[in-house]
mmCIF file of C-alpha atoms in Angstrom:
data_model
loop_
_atom_site.group_PDB
_atom_site.id
_atom_site.type_symbol
_atom_site.label_atom_id
_atom_site.label_comp_id
_atom_site.label_asym_id
_atom_site.label_seq_id
_atom_site.Cartn_x
_atom_site.Cartn_y
_atom_site.Cartn_z
ATOM 1 C CA MET A 1 124.711 137.341 102.677
ATOM 2 C CA ARG A 2 124.302 141.013 101.579
ATOM 3 C CA ILE A 3 125.080 143.091 98.723
ATOM 4 C CA VAL A 4 124.712 146.756 98.842
ATOM 5 C CA ALA A 5 124.911 148.200 95.346
ATOM 6 C CA THR A 6 125.227 151.929 94.530
ATOM 7 C CA SER A 7 125.760 154.328 91.357
ATOM 8 C CA ASP A 8 125.653 157.839 90.208
ATOM 9 C CA SER A 9 127.051 159.555 93.365
ATOM 10 C CA HIS A 10 128.218 162.532 90.765
ATOM 11 C CA ARG A 11 129.801 164.218 93.784
ATOM 12 C CA ARG A 12 127.116 163.628 96.553
ATOM 13 C CA ARG A 13 129.824 161.495 98.909
ATOM 14 C CA ASN A 14 127.681 162.044 101.979
ATOM 15 C CA ASN A 15 125.406 160.243 100.665
ATOM 16 C CA LEU A 16 127.668 157.766 99.563
ATOM 17 C CA TYR A 17 128.941 157.470 103.061
ATOM 18 C CA ASP A 18 125.751 157.560 104.882
ATOM 19 C CA ILE A 19 125.059 154.410 102.789
ATOM 20 C CA ILE A 20 128.335 152.633 103.852
ATOM 21 C CA ASP A 21 127.827 153.856 107.706
ATOM 22 C CA ARG A 22 124.325 152.440 107.283
ATOM 23 C CA HIS A 23 125.252 149.023 106.257
ATOM 24 C CA ARG A 24 129.213 148.355 107.188
ATOM 25 C CA GLU A 25 128.095 145.867 109.780
ATOM 26 C CA ASN A 26 125.614 144.287 107.583
ATOM 27 C CA ALA A 27 126.822 143.688 104.152
ATOM 28 C CA GLU A 28 129.421 141.541 102.652
ATOM 29 C CA LEU A 29 130.218 143.454 99.727
ATOM 30 C CA PHE A 30 129.505 146.837 98.235
ATOM 31 C CA ILE A 31 129.334 147.317 94.333
ATOM 32 C CA ASN A 32 129.509 150.903 92.848
ATOM 33 C CA CYS A 33 128.366 151.292 89.112
ATOM 34 C CA GLY A 34 130.445 153.867 87.906
ATOM 35 C CA ASP A 35 129.781 157.749 88.122
ATOM 36 C CA SER A 36 131.342 158.112 91.467
ATOM 37 C CA GLU A 37 135.279 158.646 90.356
ATOM 38 C CA GLY A 38 136.122 161.524 93.366
ATOM 39 C CA ASP A 39 134.104 159.897 95.547
ATOM 40 C CA ILE A 40 135.295 156.236 96.047
ATOM 41 C CA GLU A 41 138.699 157.136 96.136
ATOM 42 C CA ASN A 42 139.065 157.528 99.999
ATOM 43 C CA ILE A 43 136.652 154.678 101.092
ATOM 44 C CA PRO A 44 139.818 152.258 101.432
ATOM 45 C CA TYR A 45 141.238 154.701 103.877
ATOM 46 C CA ILE A 46 138.014 155.878 105.462
ATOM 47 C CA TYR A 47 136.401 152.503 105.919
ATOM 48 C CA PRO A 48 139.518 149.540 105.864
ATOM 49 C CA ASP A 49 136.740 147.021 106.507
ATOM 50 C CA VAL A 50 134.287 147.252 103.383
ATOM 51 C CA ARG A 51 134.969 145.362 100.579
ATOM 52 C CA MET A 52 133.887 147.738 97.502
ATOM 53 C CA GLU A 53 133.960 146.621 94.059
ATOM 54 C CA CYS A 54 133.733 149.274 91.201
ATOM 55 C CA VAL A 55 133.646 150.089 87.547
ATOM 56 C CA CYS A 56 133.837 153.281 85.727
ATOM 57 C CA GLY A 57 130.853 155.306 84.382
ATOM 58 C CA ASN A 58 130.781 157.817 81.485
ATOM 59 C CA CYS A 59 131.610 160.986 83.695
ATOM 60 C CA ASP A 60 134.435 158.854 85.248
ATOM 61 C CA TRP A 61 136.899 160.906 82.881
ATOM 62 C CA GLY A 62 140.373 159.227 82.673
ATOM 63 C CA SER A 63 139.359 156.469 85.136
ATOM 64 C CA THR A 64 141.466 153.360 85.313
ATOM 65 C CA LEU A 65 138.838 151.449 86.739
ATOM 66 C CA PRO A 66 137.183 148.519 84.057
ATOM 67 C CA ASN A 67 133.823 149.218 82.182
ATOM 68 C CA TYR A 68 132.500 145.944 83.623
ATOM 69 C CA LYS A 69 133.498 143.187 86.130
ATOM 70 C CA VAL A 70 132.331 139.717 86.765
ATOM 71 C CA LEU A 71 132.641 137.953 90.217
ATOM 72 C CA LYS A 72 130.966 134.930 92.165
ATOM 73 C CA PHE A 73 129.521 135.699 95.887
ATOM 74 C CA ALA A 74 127.411 133.842 97.714
ATOM 75 C CA GLY A 75 127.216 131.008 94.733
ATOM 76 C CA LYS A 76 125.852 133.638 92.612
ATOM 77 C CA LYS A 77 127.738 135.312 89.349
ATOM 78 C CA ILE A 78 127.607 138.566 89.423
ATOM 79 C CA PHE A 79 128.156 140.814 85.984
ATOM 80 C CA PHE A 80 128.185 144.586 86.951
ATOM 81 C CA CYS A 81 128.966 147.710 84.711
ATOM 82 C CA HIS A 82 127.701 151.305 84.667
ATOM 83 C CA GLY A 83 125.331 150.562 81.314
ATOM 84 C CA HIS A 84 126.432 153.351 78.906
ATOM 85 C CA THR A 85 128.519 151.083 76.763
ATOM 86 C CA TYR A 86 125.226 148.523 76.581
ATOM 87 C CA GLY A 87 122.634 151.429 75.850
ATOM 88 C CA ALA A 88 120.947 151.288 79.505
ATOM 89 C CA LYS A 89 119.215 154.390 78.728
ATOM 90 C CA PHE A 90 117.301 152.949 75.538
ATOM 91 C CA GLY A 91 116.628 149.386 76.773
ATOM 92 C CA TYR A 92 117.996 146.637 78.650
ATOM 93 C CA GLU A 93 118.281 143.902 75.963
ATOM 94 C CA ARG A 94 122.110 144.257 75.480
ATOM 95 C CA LEU A 95 122.484 144.411 79.169
ATOM 96 C CA LEU A 96 120.806 141.123 79.269
ATOM 97 C CA GLU A 97 122.809 139.525 76.558
ATOM 98 C CA ALA A 98 126.178 140.858 78.068
ATOM 99 C CA ALA A 99 124.973 139.145 81.489
ATOM 100 C CA LYS A 100 124.026 135.820 79.708
ATOM 101 C CA ALA A 101 127.165 135.817 77.868
ATOM 102 C CA GLU A 102 129.218 135.862 81.251
ATOM 103 C CA GLY A 103 126.816 133.412 82.879
ATOM 104 C CA ALA A 104 125.573 135.864 85.304
ATOM 105 C CA ASP A 105 122.861 135.337 87.624
ATOM 106 C CA ILE A 106 122.494 138.892 88.598
ATOM 107 C CA CYS A 107 123.133 141.779 86.041
ATOM 108 C CA ILE A 108 123.577 145.235 88.267
ATOM 109 C CA PHE A 109 123.918 148.768 86.455
ATOM 110 C CA GLY A 110 123.667 152.359 86.793
ATOM 111 C CA HIS A 111 123.535 155.208 84.405
ATOM 112 C CA THR A 112 119.718 155.772 84.229
ATOM 113 C CA HIS A 113 119.205 157.003 87.787
ATOM 114 C CA GLN A 114 115.696 155.174 87.509
ATOM 115 C CA PRO A 115 115.679 152.292 90.474
ATOM 116 C CA TYR A 116 114.523 149.218 88.903
ATOM 117 C CA ILE A 117 114.903 145.418 89.880
ATOM 118 C CA GLU A 118 113.261 142.875 87.142
ATOM 119 C CA LYS A 119 114.122 138.806 86.485
ATOM 120 C CA MET A 120 114.251 138.506 83.088
ATOM 121 C CA ASP A 121 115.340 134.850 81.457
ATOM 122 C CA GLY A 122 116.072 133.891 84.837
ATOM 123 C CA ILE A 123 118.653 136.763 85.320
ATOM 124 C CA TRP A 124 118.241 139.648 88.098
ATOM 125 C CA LEU A 125 118.366 143.105 86.557
ATOM 126 C CA ILE A 126 119.109 145.542 89.023
ATOM 127 C CA ASN A 127 119.553 149.360 89.103
ATOM 128 C CA PRO A 128 120.183 150.830 92.150
ATOM 129 C CA GLY A 129 119.025 154.197 91.189
ATOM 130 C CA ALA A 130 121.127 157.325 91.680
ATOM 131 C CA VAL A 131 123.095 157.907 95.260
ATOM 132 C CA CYS A 132 123.057 161.808 94.508
ATOM 133 C CA ASN A 133 119.099 161.109 94.791
ATOM 134 C CA GLY A 134 119.755 158.983 97.755
ATOM 135 C CA CYS A 135 119.089 155.929 96.174
ATOM 136 C CA TYR A 136 120.473 152.489 96.389
ATOM 137 C CA ALA A 137 119.715 148.690 96.534
ATOM 138 C CA VAL A 138 120.008 145.860 98.878
ATOM 139 C CA ILE A 139 120.866 142.285 97.579
ATOM 140 C CA ASP A 140 120.118 139.449 100.106
ATOM 141 C CA ILE A 141 121.453 135.965 98.781
ATOM 142 C CA VAL A 142 120.334 133.480 101.507
ATOM 143 C CA ASP A 143 119.922 129.677 100.734
ATOM 144 C CA GLY A 144 120.572 130.375 97.051
ATOM 145 C CA LYS A 145 117.702 132.816 96.554
ATOM 146 C CA VAL A 146 117.807 136.290 95.754
ATOM 147 C CA ASN A 147 115.626 139.111 97.158
ATOM 148 C CA ALA A 148 116.377 142.826 96.363
ATOM 149 C CA TYR A 149 115.040 145.811 97.283
ATOM 150 C CA HIS A 150 115.586 149.774 97.067
ATOM 151 C CA ALA A 151 116.458 152.003 99.967
ATOM 152 C CA LYS A 152 116.811 155.469 100.085
ATOM 153 C CA VAL A 153 119.401 157.731 102.821
#
């Protein structure tokens, strides 16, 4: 089962659409970690077959999207957020604690624009990087094992 994680498109919706086009046939879930308001609104109309879960970021003024979400996918619990409310630019400790509190196996976040993948205390911390820079992450979950990597459009 495959997740494609994105964040921080900042009005570069063509990059976001290119990522969706590339993976719409091989991904079961798309997760967007915010700073993409204005870029994601038309996705249900353009890509009605794509499942996209979204949260708001610090640049998504007036958004009605939640600050974080928790969901189960392929036997894993996933906590995702933008990262600004957890101080992601200053370290990942608060993100890790929030993910632990939710019992998450995977924590996906954005905000820093820096691609990052590391397993800490049994939890995968994954920042897909910024869509505005062409970066995103692919997370494959097969037989209970997580394999994550970065890609570019």
